[in-house]
PDB file of C-alpha atoms in Angstrom:
ATOM      1  CA  MET A   1       0.000   0.000   0.000  1.00  0.00           C
ATOM      2  CA  SER A   2       1.349   3.425  -0.976  1.00  0.00           C
ATOM      3  CA  LEU A   3      -0.273   6.336   0.795  1.00  0.00           C
ATOM      4  CA  THR A   4      -0.612   9.771  -0.760  1.00  0.00           C
ATOM      5  CA  ILE A   5      -0.910  12.826   1.435  1.00  0.00           C
ATOM      6  CA  GLU A   6      -3.018  15.945   1.318  1.00  0.00           C
ATOM      7  CA  VAL A   7      -1.603  18.711   3.504  1.00  0.00           C
ATOM      8  CA  ALA A   8      -2.599  22.241   4.502  1.00  0.00           C
ATOM      9  CA  GLY A   9      -1.546  24.639   7.228  1.00  0.00           C
ATOM     10  CA  LYS A  10      -2.502  28.033   8.598  1.00  0.00           C
ATOM     11  CA  SER A  11      -1.059  30.376  11.216  1.00  0.00           C
ATOM     12  CA  ASP A  12      -2.809  33.458  12.586  1.00  0.00           C
ATOM     13  CA  VAL A  13      -1.747  36.149  15.047  1.00  0.00           C
ATOM     14  CA  GLY A  14      -5.097  35.856  16.839  1.00  0.00           C
ATOM     15  CA  CYS A  15      -7.164  38.654  18.333  1.00  0.00           C
ATOM     16  CA  VAL A  16      -4.885  39.942  21.107  1.00  0.00           C
ATOM     17  CA  ARG A  17      -1.190  39.507  20.282  1.00  0.00           C
ATOM     18  CA  LYS A  18       0.687  42.032  18.124  1.00  0.00           C
ATOM     19  CA  ASN A  19       3.079  39.554  16.531  1.00  0.00           C
ATOM     20  CA  ASN A  20       2.934  35.885  15.621  1.00  0.00           C
ATOM     21  CA  GLU A  21       5.481  33.744  17.457  1.00  0.00           C
ATOM     22  CA  ASP A  22       4.172  30.501  15.915  1.00  0.00           C
ATOM     23  CA  ASN A  23       5.786  28.907  12.879  1.00  0.00           C
ATOM     24  CA  PHE A  24       5.150  25.761  10.883  1.00  0.00           C
ATOM     25  CA  GLY A  25       6.800  24.018   7.961  1.00  0.00           C
ATOM     26  CA  TYR A  26       6.893  20.758   6.075  1.00  0.00           C
ATOM     27  CA  ASP A  27       8.672  18.947   3.267  1.00  0.00           C
ATOM     28  CA  THR A  28       6.610  16.180   1.674  1.00  0.00           C
ATOM     29  CA  ARG A  29       9.660  14.744  -0.112  1.00  0.00           C
ATOM     30  CA  TYR A  30      10.981  13.555   3.242  1.00  0.00           C
ATOM     31  CA  GLY A  31       7.685  13.290   5.096  1.00  0.00           C
ATOM     32  CA  ILE A  32       8.616  15.825   7.791  1.00  0.00           C
ATOM     33  CA  PHE A  33       5.983  18.139   9.341  1.00  0.00           C
ATOM     34  CA  VAL A  34       6.595  20.635  12.149  1.00  0.00           C
ATOM     35  CA  VAL A  35       4.695  23.169  14.282  1.00  0.00           C
ATOM     36  CA  CYS A  36       6.526  25.399  16.786  1.00  0.00           C
ATOM     37  CA  ASP A  37       5.275  27.965  19.305  1.00  0.00           C
ATOM     38  CA  GLY A  38       7.965  30.428  20.369  1.00  0.00           C
ATOM     39  CA  MET A  39       8.392  32.252  23.645  1.00  0.00           C
ATOM     40  CA  GLY A  40      10.511  35.235  24.677  1.00  0.00           C
ATOM     41  CA  GLY A  41      10.270  38.997  24.606  1.00  0.00           C
ATOM     42  CA  GLN A  42      10.999  41.463  21.806  1.00  0.00           C
ATOM     43  CA  ALA A  43       9.953  39.008  19.087  1.00  0.00           C
ATOM     44  CA  ALA A  44      12.560  36.486  20.277  1.00  0.00           C
ATOM     45  CA  GLY A  45       9.897  33.790  20.348  1.00  0.00           C
ATOM     46  CA  GLU A  46       9.323  34.276  16.654  1.00  0.00           C
ATOM     47  CA  VAL A  47      13.056  33.830  16.074  1.00  0.00           C
ATOM     48  CA  ALA A  48      13.179  30.661  18.166  1.00  0.00           C
ATOM     49  CA  SER A  49      10.207  29.006  16.482  1.00  0.00           C
ATOM     50  CA  LYS A  50      11.434  29.884  12.979  1.00  0.00           C
ATOM     51  CA  MET A  51      14.917  28.613  13.807  1.00  0.00           C
ATOM     52  CA  SER A  52      13.474  25.357  15.152  1.00  0.00           C
ATOM     53  CA  VAL A  53      11.386  24.713  12.045  1.00  0.00           C
ATOM     54  CA  ASP A  54      14.313  25.496   9.735  1.00  0.00           C
ATOM     55  CA  VAL A  55      16.714  23.208  11.605  1.00  0.00           C
ATOM     56  CA  MET A  56      14.204  20.349  11.538  1.00  0.00           C
ATOM     57  CA  LEU A  57      13.608  20.601   7.798  1.00  0.00           C
ATOM     58  CA  ASP A  58      17.294  21.079   6.969  1.00  0.00           C
ATOM     59  CA  TYR A  59      18.224  18.025   9.038  1.00  0.00           C
ATOM     60  CA  PHE A  60      16.368  15.733   6.642  1.00  0.00           C
ATOM     61  CA  ARG A  61      17.053  17.705   3.472  1.00  0.00           C
ATOM     62  CA  GLN A  62      20.805  17.638   3.957  1.00  0.00           C
ATOM     63  CA  SER A  63      20.872  13.886   4.472  1.00  0.00           C
ATOM     64  CA  ASN A  64      18.385  13.254   1.647  1.00  0.00           C
ATOM     65  CA  GLY A  65      16.291  11.041   3.875  1.00  0.00           C
ATOM     66  CA  LEU A  66      17.111   9.332   7.175  1.00  0.00           C
ATOM     67  CA  PRO A  67      20.517  10.491   8.468  1.00  0.00           C
ATOM     68  CA  PRO A  68      22.753   8.393  10.739  1.00  0.00           C
ATOM     69  CA  ASN A  69      21.678   8.893  14.340  1.00  0.00           C
ATOM     70  CA  ALA A  70      24.186  10.537  16.652  1.00  0.00           C
ATOM     71  CA  HIS A  71      22.148   9.689  19.752  1.00  0.00           C
ATOM     72  CA  LYS A  72      20.205   6.489  20.351  1.00  0.00           C
ATOM     73  CA  PHE A  73      16.721   6.742  21.836  1.00  0.00           C
ATOM     74  CA  GLU A  74      15.713   3.385  23.260  1.00  0.00           C
ATOM     75  CA  GLY A  75      12.432   1.639  22.529  1.00  0.00           C
ATOM     76  CA  VAL A  76      11.563   3.397  19.273  1.00  0.00           C
ATOM     77  CA  SER A  77      12.270   2.913  15.555  1.00  0.00           C
ATOM     78  CA  GLU A  78      15.190   4.295  13.571  1.00  0.00           C
ATOM     79  CA  ARG A  79      12.687   6.700  12.061  1.00  0.00           C
ATOM     80  CA  ALA A  80      11.752   8.003  15.509  1.00  0.00           C
ATOM     81  CA  ASN A  81      15.438   8.167  16.409  1.00  0.00           C
ATOM     82  CA  ALA A  82      16.042  10.411  13.408  1.00  0.00           C
ATOM     83  CA  LEU A  83      13.198  12.659  14.531  1.00  0.00           C
ATOM     84  CA  GLY A  84      14.598  12.771  18.056  1.00  0.00           C
ATOM     85  CA  ASN A  85      18.060  13.693  16.805  1.00  0.00           C
ATOM     86  CA  ALA A  86      16.585  16.461  14.656  1.00  0.00           C
ATOM     87  CA  ILE A  87      14.808  17.852  17.729  1.00  0.00           C
ATOM     88  CA  THR A  88      18.017  17.793  19.771  1.00  0.00           C
ATOM     89  CA  GLN A  89      19.767  19.731  16.995  1.00  0.00           C
ATOM     90  CA  ALA A  90      16.966  22.296  16.988  1.00  0.00           C
ATOM     91  CA  ASN A  91      17.314  22.599  20.757  1.00  0.00           C
ATOM     92  CA  ALA A  92      21.081  23.124  20.475  1.00  0.00           C
ATOM     93  CA  ALA A  93      20.610  25.847  17.860  1.00  0.00           C
ATOM     94  CA  VAL A  94      18.058  27.757  19.937  1.00  0.00           C
ATOM     95  CA  PHE A  95      20.050  27.327  23.152  1.00  0.00           C
ATOM     96  CA  GLN A  96      23.237  28.613  21.534  1.00  0.00           C
ATOM     97  CA  ALA A  97      21.469  31.584  19.955  1.00  0.00           C
ATOM     98  CA  SER A  98      19.775  32.510  23.222  1.00  0.00           C
ATOM     99  CA  HIS A  99      22.969  32.311  25.285  1.00  0.00           C
ATOM    100  CA  GLN A 100      25.628  33.549  22.887  1.00  0.00           C
ATOM    101  CA  GLY A 101      23.762  35.751  20.437  1.00  0.00           C
ATOM    102  CA  GLN A 102      22.113  39.130  20.705  1.00  0.00           C
ATOM    103  CA  SER A 103      20.812  40.234  24.087  1.00  0.00           C
ATOM    104  CA  GLU A 104      17.235  40.542  22.832  1.00  0.00           C
ATOM    105  CA  HIS A 105      17.284  36.792  22.142  1.00  0.00           C
ATOM    106  CA  ALA A 106      18.296  35.865  25.688  1.00  0.00           C
ATOM    107  CA  GLY A 107      15.933  33.358  27.260  1.00  0.00           C
ATOM    108  CA  MET A 108      14.034  32.605  24.078  1.00  0.00           C
ATOM    109  CA  GLY A 109      12.624  29.153  23.507  1.00  0.00           C
ATOM    110  CA  SER A 110      10.026  27.182  21.606  1.00  0.00           C
ATOM    111  CA  THR A 111       7.717  24.221  21.831  1.00  0.00           C
ATOM    112  CA  ILE A 112       7.744  21.705  18.998  1.00  0.00           C
ATOM    113  CA  ALA A 113       5.290  19.145  17.623  1.00  0.00           C
ATOM    114  CA  SER A 114       6.615  17.073  14.735  1.00  0.00           C
ATOM    115  CA  VAL A 115       5.733  14.070  12.611  1.00  0.00           C
ATOM    116  CA  LEU A 116       7.919  11.975  10.306  1.00  0.00           C
ATOM    117  CA  LEU A 117       6.103   9.791   7.763  1.00  0.00           C
ATOM    118  CA  ARG A 118       7.757   6.813   6.092  1.00  0.00           C
ATOM    119  CA  ASP A 119       5.893   4.196   4.051  1.00  0.00           C
ATOM    120  CA  ASN A 120       2.874   3.218   6.181  1.00  0.00           C
ATOM    121  CA  PHE A 121       4.382   4.309   9.479  1.00  0.00           C
ATOM    122  CA  LEU A 122       4.729   7.595  11.291  1.00  0.00           C
ATOM    123  CA  SER A 123       6.793   8.787  14.203  1.00  0.00           C
ATOM    124  CA  VAL A 124       5.807  11.596  16.558  1.00  0.00           C
ATOM    125  CA  GLY A 125       8.233  13.785  18.481  1.00  0.00           C
ATOM    126  CA  HIS A 126       7.396  16.714  20.719  1.00  0.00           C
ATOM    127  CA  VAL A 127       8.582  19.042  23.440  1.00  0.00           C
ATOM    128  CA  GLY A 128       6.259  21.455  25.263  1.00  0.00           C
ATOM    129  CA  ASP A 129       2.508  21.862  24.883  1.00  0.00           C
ATOM    130  CA  SER A 130       2.041  21.981  21.117  1.00  0.00           C
ATOM    131  CA  ARG A 131       0.094  18.865  20.246  1.00  0.00           C
ATOM    132  CA  VAL A 132      -0.316  16.089  17.691  1.00  0.00           C
ATOM    133  CA  TYR A 133      -3.736  14.487  17.214  1.00  0.00           C
ATOM    134  CA  LEU A 134      -4.778  11.438  15.227  1.00  0.00           C
ATOM    135  CA  ILE A 135      -8.255  11.464  13.692  1.00  0.00           C
ATOM    136  CA  ARG A 136      -9.268   7.964  12.615  1.00  0.00           C
ATOM    137  CA  GLU A 137     -12.795   7.139  11.494  1.00  0.00           C
ATOM    138  CA  ASP A 138     -15.045   8.895  14.031  1.00  0.00           C
ATOM    139  CA  GLN A 139     -12.491   9.207  16.824  1.00  0.00           C
ATOM    140  CA  ILE A 140      -9.911  11.842  17.774  1.00  0.00           C
ATOM    141  CA  GLN A 141      -6.918  10.870  19.903  1.00  0.00           C
ATOM    142  CA  GLN A 142      -4.269  13.147  21.363  1.00  0.00           C
ATOM    143  CA  LEU A 143      -0.941  11.441  20.679  1.00  0.00           C
ATOM    144  CA  THR A 144       1.187  13.809  22.777  1.00  0.00           C
ATOM    145  CA  ASN A 145       1.228  14.651  26.486  1.00  0.00           C
ATOM    146  CA  ASP A 146       1.726  18.341  27.306  1.00  0.00           C
ATOM    147  CA  HIS A 147       4.939  19.213  29.121  1.00  0.00           C
ATOM    148  CA  SER A 148       3.148  21.833  31.208  1.00  0.00           C
ATOM    149  CA  LEU A 149       2.710  22.406  34.918  1.00  0.00           C
ATOM    150  CA  VAL A 150      -1.061  21.989  34.883  1.00  0.00           C
ATOM    151  CA  MET A 151      -0.966  18.726  32.920  1.00  0.00           C
ATOM    152  CA  GLU A 152       1.722  17.369  35.212  1.00  0.00           C
ATOM    153  CA  GLN A 153      -0.603  18.095  38.105  1.00  0.00           C
ATOM    154  CA  VAL A 154      -3.438  16.342  36.250  1.00  0.00           C
ATOM    155  CA  ARG A 155      -1.234  13.288  35.682  1.00  0.00           C
ATOM    156  CA  ARG A 156      -0.398  13.206  39.411  1.00  0.00           C
ATOM    157  CA  GLY A 157      -4.039  13.529  40.412  1.00  0.00           C
ATOM    158  CA  LEU A 158      -3.563  16.968  41.979  1.00  0.00           C
ATOM    159  CA  MET A 159      -5.898  18.713  39.508  1.00  0.00           C
ATOM    160  CA  THR A 160      -8.772  17.639  37.310  1.00  0.00           C
ATOM    161  CA  GLN A 161      -8.775  18.138  33.541  1.00  0.00           C
ATOM    162  CA  GLN A 162     -11.561  20.696  33.951  1.00  0.00           C
ATOM    163  CA  GLU A 163      -9.545  22.622  36.554  1.00  0.00           C
ATOM    164  CA  ALA A 164      -6.509  22.556  34.275  1.00  0.00           C
ATOM    165  CA  GLU A 165      -8.521  24.065  31.434  1.00  0.00           C
ATOM    166  CA  ARG A 166      -9.546  26.976  33.666  1.00  0.00           C
ATOM    167  CA  SER A 167      -6.198  27.429  35.388  1.00  0.00           C
ATOM    168  CA  GLU A 168      -4.349  30.745  35.219  1.00  0.00           C
ATOM    169  CA  ILE A 169      -0.992  28.936  35.024  1.00  0.00           C
ATOM    170  CA  GLN A 170      -1.634  27.051  31.778  1.00  0.00           C
ATOM    171  CA  ASN A 171       1.237  28.912  30.137  1.00  0.00           C
ATOM    172  CA  ILE A 172       3.923  27.487  32.456  1.00  0.00           C
ATOM    173  CA  ILE A 173       5.928  25.018  30.348  1.00  0.00           C
ATOM    174  CA  LEU A 174       8.168  22.418  31.996  1.00  0.00           C
ATOM    175  CA  ARG A 175      10.123  21.477  28.878  1.00  0.00           C
ATOM    176  CA  ALA A 176      10.973  23.589  25.820  1.00  0.00           C
ATOM    177  CA  LEU A 177      13.577  23.932  23.108  1.00  0.00           C
ATOM    178  CA  GLY A 178      16.380  26.267  24.142  1.00  0.00           C
ATOM    179  CA  SER A 179      15.667  26.392  27.871  1.00  0.00           C
ATOM    180  CA  GLU A 180      18.394  23.843  28.684  1.00  0.00           C
ATOM    181  CA  GLU A 181      21.546  22.728  26.900  1.00  0.00           C
ATOM    182  CA  LYS A 182      19.994  19.296  26.381  1.00  0.00           C
ATOM    183  CA  VAL A 183      16.366  18.314  25.930  1.00  0.00           C
ATOM    184  CA  GLU A 184      14.582  14.974  26.079  1.00  0.00           C
ATOM    185  CA  PRO A 185      11.844  14.748  23.431  1.00  0.00           C
ATOM    186  CA  ASP A 186       8.935  12.365  23.782  1.00  0.00           C
ATOM    187  CA  LEU A 187       8.941   9.936  20.843  1.00  0.00           C
ATOM    188  CA  GLN A 188       6.531   7.271  19.625  1.00  0.00           C
ATOM    189  CA  ASP A 189       5.698   5.187  16.560  1.00  0.00           C
ATOM    190  CA  VAL A 190       2.261   4.712  14.997  1.00  0.00           C
ATOM    191  CA  ILE A 191       1.026   2.504  12.143  1.00  0.00           C
ATOM    192  CA  CYS A 192      -0.875   4.516   9.520  1.00  0.00           C
ATOM    193  CA  GLN A 193      -4.216   3.606   8.000  1.00  0.00           C
ATOM    194  CA  PRO A 194      -5.888   5.019   4.874  1.00  0.00           C
ATOM    195  CA  ASN A 195      -7.950   8.144   5.606  1.00  0.00           C
ATOM    196  CA  ASP A 196      -6.088   8.907   8.833  1.00  0.00           C
ATOM    197  CA  VAL A 197      -5.819  12.635   9.519  1.00  0.00           C
ATOM    198  CA  LEU A 198      -3.042  14.123  11.631  1.00  0.00           C
ATOM    199  CA  LEU A 199      -3.354  17.525  13.280  1.00  0.00           C
ATOM    200  CA  LEU A 200      -0.339  19.420  14.585  1.00  0.00           C
ATOM    201  CA  ALA A 201      -1.381  22.497  16.557  1.00  0.00           C
ATOM    202  CA  SER A 202      -0.134  25.180  18.918  1.00  0.00           C
ATOM    203  CA  ASP A 203      -1.933  25.711  22.212  1.00  0.00           C
ATOM    204  CA  GLY A 204      -3.570  28.846  20.820  1.00  0.00           C
ATOM    205  CA  LEU A 205      -5.918  26.435  19.053  1.00  0.00           C
ATOM    206  CA  THR A 206      -6.207  23.579  21.508  1.00  0.00           C
ATOM    207  CA  LYS A 207      -6.901  25.785  24.574  1.00  0.00           C
ATOM    208  CA  LEU A 208      -9.976  27.240  22.891  1.00  0.00           C
ATOM    209  CA  VAL A 209     -11.324  24.534  20.577  1.00  0.00           C
ATOM    210  CA  LYS A 210     -12.398  21.280  22.214  1.00  0.00           C
ATOM    211  CA  ASP A 211     -11.490  17.898  20.747  1.00  0.00           C
ATOM    212  CA  LYS A 212     -15.101  17.228  19.747  1.00  0.00           C
ATOM    213  CA  SER A 213     -15.288  20.491  17.782  1.00  0.00           C
ATOM    214  CA  ILE A 214     -11.952  19.759  16.104  1.00  0.00           C
ATOM    215  CA  LEU A 215     -13.257  16.356  15.014  1.00  0.00           C
ATOM    216  CA  GLU A 216     -16.499  17.796  13.612  1.00  0.00           C
ATOM    217  CA  ILE A 217     -14.725  20.562  11.702  1.00  0.00           C
ATOM    218  CA  VAL A 218     -12.184  18.229  10.106  1.00  0.00           C
ATOM    219  CA  GLN A 219     -14.797  15.617   9.221  1.00  0.00           C
ATOM    220  CA  HIS A 220     -17.180  18.045   7.539  1.00  0.00           C
ATOM    221  CA  ALA A 221     -14.806  20.505   5.853  1.00  0.00           C
ATOM    222  CA  PRO A 222     -14.619  20.145   2.045  1.00  0.00           C
ATOM    223  CA  SER A 223     -10.804  20.222   2.085  1.00  0.00           C
ATOM    224  CA  MET A 224      -7.843  20.291   4.450  1.00  0.00           C
ATOM    225  CA  GLY A 225      -7.307  23.945   3.597  1.00  0.00           C
ATOM    226  CA  ARG A 226     -10.852  24.886   4.502  1.00  0.00           C
ATOM    227  CA  ALA A 227     -10.630  22.818   7.697  1.00  0.00           C
ATOM    228  CA  CYS A 228      -7.576  24.858   8.766  1.00  0.00           C
ATOM    229  CA  GLU A 229      -9.432  28.087   8.092  1.00  0.00           C
ATOM    230  CA  GLN A 230     -12.448  26.939  10.110  1.00  0.00           C
ATOM    231  CA  LEU A 231     -10.290  25.791  13.032  1.00  0.00           C
ATOM    232  CA  VAL A 232      -8.588  29.187  13.196  1.00  0.00           C
ATOM    233  CA  GLU A 233     -11.909  31.017  12.836  1.00  0.00           C
ATOM    234  CA  THR A 234     -13.410  28.976  15.673  1.00  0.00           C
ATOM    235  CA  ALA A 235     -10.488  29.753  18.001  1.00  0.00           C
ATOM    236  CA  LYS A 236     -10.775  33.468  17.215  1.00  0.00           C
ATOM    237  CA  LYS A 237     -14.491  33.419  17.961  1.00  0.00           C
ATOM    238  CA  GLN A 238     -13.607  31.999  21.387  1.00  0.00           C
ATOM    239  CA  GLY A 239     -11.370  34.993  22.086  1.00  0.00           C
ATOM    240  CA  GLY A 240      -8.192  34.215  20.160  1.00  0.00           C
ATOM    241  CA  ASP A 241      -5.980  35.343  23.035  1.00  0.00           C
ATOM    242  CA  ASP A 242      -2.890  33.628  21.609  1.00  0.00           C
ATOM    243  CA  ASN A 243      -1.342  32.906  18.227  1.00  0.00           C
ATOM    244  CA  ILE A 244      -3.162  30.070  16.446  1.00  0.00           C
ATOM    245  CA  THR A 245      -1.494  27.493  14.209  1.00  0.00           C
ATOM    246  CA  CYS A 246      -2.690  24.224  12.727  1.00  0.00           C
ATOM    247  CA  LEU A 247      -1.206  21.794  10.221  1.00  0.00           C
ATOM    248  CA  LEU A 248      -3.423  19.025   8.811  1.00  0.00           C
ATOM    249  CA  ILE A 249      -2.262  15.905   6.968  1.00  0.00           C
ATOM    250  CA  ARG A 250      -4.640  13.399   5.387  1.00  0.00           C
ATOM    251  CA  LEU A 251      -3.352   9.965   4.308  1.00  0.00           C
ATOM    252  CA  VAL A 252      -5.117   8.573   1.266  1.00  0.00           C
ATOM    253  CA  ASP A 253      -4.658   5.206  -0.427  1.00  0.00           C
ATOM    254  CA  LEU A 254      -5.027   6.122  -4.114  1.00  0.00           C
ATOM    255  CA  PRO A 255      -4.705   3.613  -6.971  1.00  0.00           C
ATOM    256  CA  TRP A 256      -1.497   4.008  -8.956  1.00  0.00           C
ATOM    257  CA  TYR A 257      -3.229   5.504 -11.993  1.00  0.00           C
ATOM    258  CA  ARG A 258      -4.835   8.230  -9.862  1.00  0.00           C
ATOM    259  CA  ARG A 259      -1.462   9.173  -8.385  1.00  0.00           C
ATOM    260  CA  ILE A 260       0.028   9.452 -11.881  1.00  0.00           C
ATOM    261  CA  PHE A 261      -2.946  11.501 -13.105  1.00  0.00           C
ATOM    262  CA  LEU A 262      -2.734  13.954 -10.214  1.00  0.00           C
ATOM    263  CA  SER A 263       1.026  14.207 -10.616  1.00  0.00           C
ATOM    264  CA  LYS A 264       0.670  15.127 -14.292  1.00  0.00           C
ATOM    265  CA  LYS A 265      -2.017  17.675 -13.501  1.00  0.00           C
ATOM    266  CA  GLY A 266       0.325  19.299 -11.038  1.00  0.00           C
ATOM    267  CA  ASN A 267      -2.387  19.683  -8.440  1.00  0.00           C
ATOM    268  CA  GLN A 268      -0.566  21.442  -5.594  1.00  0.00           C
ATOM    269  CA  GLN A 269      -3.027  20.250  -2.989  1.00  0.00           C
ATOM    270  CA  TRP A 270      -1.837  16.700  -3.465  1.00  0.00           C
ATOM    271  CA  GLN A 271       1.733  15.895  -2.533  1.00  0.00           C
ATOM    272  CA  ASN A 272       4.182  13.131  -3.368  1.00  0.00           C
ATOM    273  CA  SER A 273       3.600   9.547  -2.291  1.00  0.00           C
ATOM    274  CA  ILE A 274       5.431   8.533   0.827  1.00  0.00           C
TER     275      ILE A 274
END
């Protein structure tokens, strides 16, 4: 089975912030997809998130696929190891820039949510509270666990999920790119199925749009592009107090002749087979 992907993304400054510190990027040739949410004053967050996305994409572009892994992450595939090594390189770049660069970049950092697709498998890597969701059939599943103070308290039974959603300390992140010299990303492997949809999103979306609403929007939108627009619009209607970013990926099992037809048409909505 050879899956073809349909991908779309959108980032919006929201209704309150003056600048957008979110960034996203992807390269379908190598199956890498990234969303980052920066933090730091004087637009340093925007620098950190852009740097993180660029490092992630360049890591796979320069090796023309899966590079040799400098660090071994136990219990996951070589594909996930490559993703983890890319994240550690992004962390090193942001850390160095924040500690040795210009003073206005001091203390900057970024969350990261990333996916690497190969054949019929995907790997997920993340740091912080940007999330990756899997939408399969009529179900939505959050694949990542937020590295935030409130969610750590939920995991320890010190706070309910409802209390966490109303908490005034939701923005306290326990793990981020650039905050320490070394970072430990969470990594996992997932088997893909035809018609799976992946959502990578910053917390500006997920704080304001519930999982059920996300599922309904994605299921009923006429395209991935329109689904992104509707997700952003919904978050803004709920106040839009943060930057809002979403990246959607649909996996489709097309017959070979359809893939060739779409390739010849040059339809930009459809990307290369993976």
